[in-house]
Tab-separated table of C-alpha atoms in Angstrom:
chain	number	residue	atom	x	y	z
L	12	MET	CA	151.903	74.351	116.377
L	13	LEU	CA	153.952	76.364	113.895
L	14	ARG	CA	153.418	75.620	110.220
L	15	VAL	CA	154.427	76.936	106.807
L	16	ASP	CA	151.820	77.975	104.238
L	17	HIS	CA	152.822	78.725	100.655
L	18	ALA	CA	151.596	80.149	97.378
L	19	VAL	CA	153.167	81.248	94.099
L	20	THR	CA	152.527	84.673	92.633
L	21	SER	CA	153.478	85.961	89.178
L	22	GLY	CA	154.662	89.385	88.061
L	23	THR	CA	157.799	91.234	87.021
L	24	PHE	CA	161.252	92.109	88.353
L	25	SER	CA	162.951	95.290	87.126
L	26	LEU	CA	166.501	96.542	87.721
L	27	ASP	CA	169.212	98.224	85.671
L	28	GLY	CA	166.818	99.050	82.859
L	29	GLN	CA	165.687	95.473	82.294
L	30	THR	CA	162.380	93.786	83.184
L	31	PHE	CA	161.770	90.064	83.555
L	32	ASP	CA	158.711	87.936	84.150
L	33	VAL	CA	159.071	86.059	87.431
L	34	ASP	CA	157.192	83.690	89.709
L	35	ASN	CA	157.740	84.368	93.427
L	36	ASN	CA	157.084	82.151	96.411
L	37	VAL	CA	154.925	83.577	99.204
L	38	TRP	CA	155.783	82.081	102.610
L	39	VAL	CA	153.589	82.549	105.664
L	40	VAL	CA	154.863	81.155	108.954
L	41	GLY	CA	152.664	80.904	112.009
L	42	ASP	CA	149.986	78.964	113.859
L	43	ASP	CA	146.192	79.135	113.706
L	44	GLU	CA	146.106	82.573	115.374
L	45	GLU	CA	149.073	84.603	114.134
L	46	CYS	CA	151.731	84.621	111.464
L	47	ILE	CA	154.479	86.520	109.709
L	48	VAL	CA	154.579	87.106	105.969
L	49	ILE	CA	157.937	86.674	104.250
L	50	ASP	CA	158.165	89.128	101.321
L	51	ALA	CA	155.288	90.826	99.534
L	52	PRO	CA	155.366	89.887	95.836
L	53	HIS	CA	152.939	90.817	93.097
L	54	SER	CA	149.484	90.490	94.716
L	55	VAL	CA	148.049	91.534	98.059
L	56	ASP	CA	144.969	89.361	97.459
L	57	ASP	CA	147.075	86.243	96.887
L	58	ILE	CA	149.011	86.926	100.087
L	59	LEU	CA	145.814	87.506	102.083
L	60	ALA	CA	144.453	84.207	100.850
L	61	VAL	CA	147.461	82.443	102.455
L	62	VAL	CA	147.161	84.500	105.663
L	63	ALA	CA	143.539	83.296	105.864
L	64	GLY	CA	142.327	85.808	108.444
L	65	ARG	CA	145.107	85.374	110.966
L	66	LYS	CA	146.766	88.276	112.796
L	67	VAL	CA	149.920	89.294	110.880
L	68	LYS	CA	152.675	90.241	113.321
L	69	ALA	CA	155.134	91.432	110.670
L	70	ILE	CA	155.906	91.630	106.972
L	71	VAL	CA	159.531	90.521	106.800
L	72	CYS	CA	161.363	91.424	103.579
L	73	THR	CA	164.346	89.233	102.706
L	74	HIS	CA	165.668	92.032	100.505
L	75	ALA	CA	164.412	95.064	98.617
L	76	HIS	CA	164.280	94.011	94.986
L	77	ASP	CA	160.958	95.230	93.599
L	78	ASP	CA	159.478	91.765	93.116
L	79	HIS	CA	159.807	91.241	96.867
L	80	VAL	CA	158.727	94.633	98.245
L	81	ARG	CA	156.505	96.341	95.656
L	82	PHE	CA	153.300	95.433	97.498
L	83	ALA	CA	154.645	95.702	101.028
L	84	PRO	CA	153.084	99.095	101.782
L	85	ALA	CA	149.684	97.992	100.425
L	86	LEU	CA	149.909	94.777	102.454
L	87	ARG	CA	150.864	96.801	105.543
L	88	GLU	CA	147.698	98.843	105.101
L	89	ALA	CA	145.563	95.742	104.592
L	90	VAL	CA	146.781	93.809	107.655
L	91	VAL	CA	148.012	96.672	109.891
L	92	ALA	CA	151.439	95.134	110.474
L	93	PRO	CA	154.952	96.607	110.314
L	94	ILE	CA	157.342	96.138	107.434
L	95	LEU	CA	160.780	94.841	108.489
L	96	LEU	CA	163.835	95.323	106.224
L	97	HIS	CA	167.598	95.465	106.718
L	98	PRO	CA	168.656	99.123	106.366
L	99	ALA	CA	171.523	98.315	103.977
L	100	ASP	CA	168.885	97.788	101.306
L	101	ARG	CA	167.554	101.331	101.450
L	102	PRO	CA	168.974	102.254	97.995
L	103	LEU	CA	167.062	99.346	96.420
L	104	TRP	CA	163.904	100.088	98.398
L	105	GLU	CA	163.931	103.708	97.155
L	106	LEU	CA	164.028	102.532	93.538
L	107	THR	CA	160.578	101.111	94.097
L	108	HIS	CA	159.250	103.426	96.829
L	109	PRO	CA	160.616	106.938	96.197
L	110	GLN	CA	161.094	109.371	99.042
L	111	ASP	CA	158.442	111.783	97.844
L	112	VAL	CA	155.676	109.305	98.549
L	113	HIS	CA	154.102	109.675	101.984
L	114	GLY	CA	154.866	106.765	104.274
L	115	TYR	CA	157.344	105.315	101.793
L	116	LEU	CA	159.719	103.806	104.323
L	117	TRP	CA	159.560	100.467	106.070
L	118	ASP	CA	158.849	100.473	109.834
L	119	VAL	CA	161.523	98.418	111.613
L	120	ASP	CA	165.174	97.763	110.759
L	121	LEU	CA	166.252	94.151	110.703
L	122	ALA	CA	169.578	93.263	112.310
L	123	ASP	CA	171.773	90.190	112.251
L	124	GLU	CA	170.826	87.662	114.950
L	125	GLN	CA	167.568	89.507	115.689
L	126	VAL	CA	164.844	87.155	116.909
L	127	ILE	CA	161.225	87.461	115.819
L	128	THR	CA	158.683	85.458	117.796
L	129	VAL	CA	155.582	83.982	116.169
L	130	GLY	CA	153.324	81.271	117.506
L	131	GLY	CA	155.602	80.967	120.541
L	132	GLU	CA	158.591	80.007	118.370
L	133	GLU	CA	161.705	81.866	117.352
L	134	VAL	CA	162.602	83.109	113.854
L	135	ARG	CA	166.278	84.119	113.717
L	136	VAL	CA	167.519	86.747	111.260
L	137	LEU	CA	170.750	85.966	109.410
L	138	HIS	CA	172.298	88.852	107.493
L	139	THR	CA	173.547	87.304	104.233
L	140	PRO	CA	174.694	90.098	101.904
L	141	GLY	CA	175.620	89.412	98.300
L	142	HIS	CA	172.462	89.205	96.196
L	143	ALA	CA	171.664	92.542	97.836
L	144	PRO	CA	173.514	94.420	100.569
L	145	GLY	CA	170.703	94.001	103.047
L	146	ALA	CA	169.699	90.469	102.103
L	147	VAL	CA	168.644	88.316	105.051
L	148	CYS	CA	167.634	84.707	105.584
L	149	LEU	CA	165.254	83.563	108.296
L	150	SER	CA	166.092	80.441	110.288
L	151	VAL	CA	163.260	78.665	112.115
L	152	PRO	CA	164.868	75.910	114.221
L	153	SER	CA	161.569	74.466	115.417
L	154	LEU	CA	160.620	73.771	111.779
L	155	GLY	CA	164.075	72.644	110.720
L	156	ALA	CA	163.809	75.244	107.960
L	157	VAL	CA	165.400	78.389	106.618
L	158	PHE	CA	163.835	80.928	104.298
L	159	THR	CA	166.546	82.198	101.975
L	160	GLY	CA	164.877	84.741	99.714
L	161	ASP	CA	167.188	85.075	96.721
L	162	THR	CA	170.392	84.152	98.550
L	163	LEU	CA	170.308	80.397	98.017
L	164	PHE	CA	168.343	78.271	95.544
L	165	GLU	CA	168.220	74.688	94.424
L	166	GLY	CA	171.487	74.462	92.514
L	167	GLY	CA	173.427	77.258	94.153
L	168	PRO	CA	173.662	80.948	95.025
L	169	GLY	CA	171.264	83.635	93.888
L	170	ALA	CA	172.036	85.905	90.984
L	171	THR	CA	174.694	88.618	91.144
L	172	GLY	CA	176.058	90.854	88.396
L	173	ARG	CA	173.429	93.561	88.851
L	174	SER	CA	173.567	96.802	90.797
L	175	PHE	CA	174.293	96.418	94.532
L	176	SER	CA	175.216	92.705	94.215
L	177	ASP	CA	178.530	90.958	94.893
L	178	ALA	CA	179.355	87.422	93.725
L	179	ASP	CA	182.186	86.757	96.167
L	180	LEU	CA	180.157	88.110	99.088
L	181	ILE	CA	177.112	85.934	98.445
L	182	VAL	CA	179.273	82.796	98.475
L	183	SER	CA	180.965	83.912	101.695
L	184	SER	CA	177.565	84.591	103.263
L	185	ILE	CA	176.242	81.184	102.303
L	186	ARG	CA	179.276	79.357	103.590
L	187	ALA	CA	179.523	81.309	106.850
L	188	ARG	CA	175.852	81.579	107.779
L	189	LEU	CA	173.742	79.025	105.942
L	190	PHE	CA	176.215	76.165	105.915
L	191	ALA	CA	176.404	76.481	109.704
L	192	LEU	CA	172.901	75.020	109.731
L	193	PRO	CA	172.299	71.234	109.828
L	194	ASP	CA	172.359	69.411	106.495
L	195	ALA	CA	168.713	68.316	106.935
L	196	THR	CA	167.514	71.936	107.139
L	197	VAL	CA	164.862	72.554	104.459
L	198	VAL	CA	165.563	75.595	102.325
L	199	HIS	CA	162.472	77.539	101.279
L	200	THR	CA	163.518	79.855	98.502
L	201	GLY	CA	162.183	83.086	97.002
L	202	HIS	CA	161.688	81.436	93.626
L	203	GLY	CA	161.407	77.806	92.600
L	204	PRO	CA	161.489	74.545	94.548
L	205	ASP	CA	162.746	73.742	98.005
L	206	THR	CA	166.121	72.179	98.625
L	207	THR	CA	168.231	71.314	101.690
L	208	ILE	CA	171.372	72.722	103.176
L	209	GLY	CA	173.093	69.380	102.665
L	210	ALA	CA	172.273	69.276	98.967
L	211	GLU	CA	173.523	72.826	98.408
L	212	ARG	CA	176.654	72.247	100.442
L	213	ALA	CA	177.473	69.434	98.040
L	214	THR	CA	176.721	71.679	95.056
L	215	LEU	CA	178.780	74.662	96.199
L	216	GLY	CA	181.568	72.700	97.807
């Protein structure tokens, strides 16, 4: 049976010449045998503790801000699993993983409506640009859950106003893609507490 395992890791986020201390959620979705890891923030050891010896099928990055992808290559080496990222986030990825580093790229491009299978269940990719051009959310119907990265939080949309972000676009993405999900859908975010689609629909209007 599919389940969600979770931990919080601490580190920094840097962009546009500024650095902030941040706490990131680590989400691992799978069964007793295999799983996917959603984002790779701050600590490979902390992520491996949540994986707990299972086979990792993929490291799925919701977007390429450094607090979500900095440790993706090291995690790839540790678990021998591909990194998946939407190609529109290449400029952000290269800020953290420059081209002159061997093996710097991710392995598989994510695409809207792509389906990833883990534990016999489907994880559906929703392209939700705005916080970042390649931002994606991951809908898991069997769990009644969606993993939103930094696109949607308790209280509203993720941050914009930095390079490669777009305030109007993130709202459009949320309304078109996330608000198409049932109100009872649990929203597992990249930072902070869970919420629901219904609660955020009421917040955003």
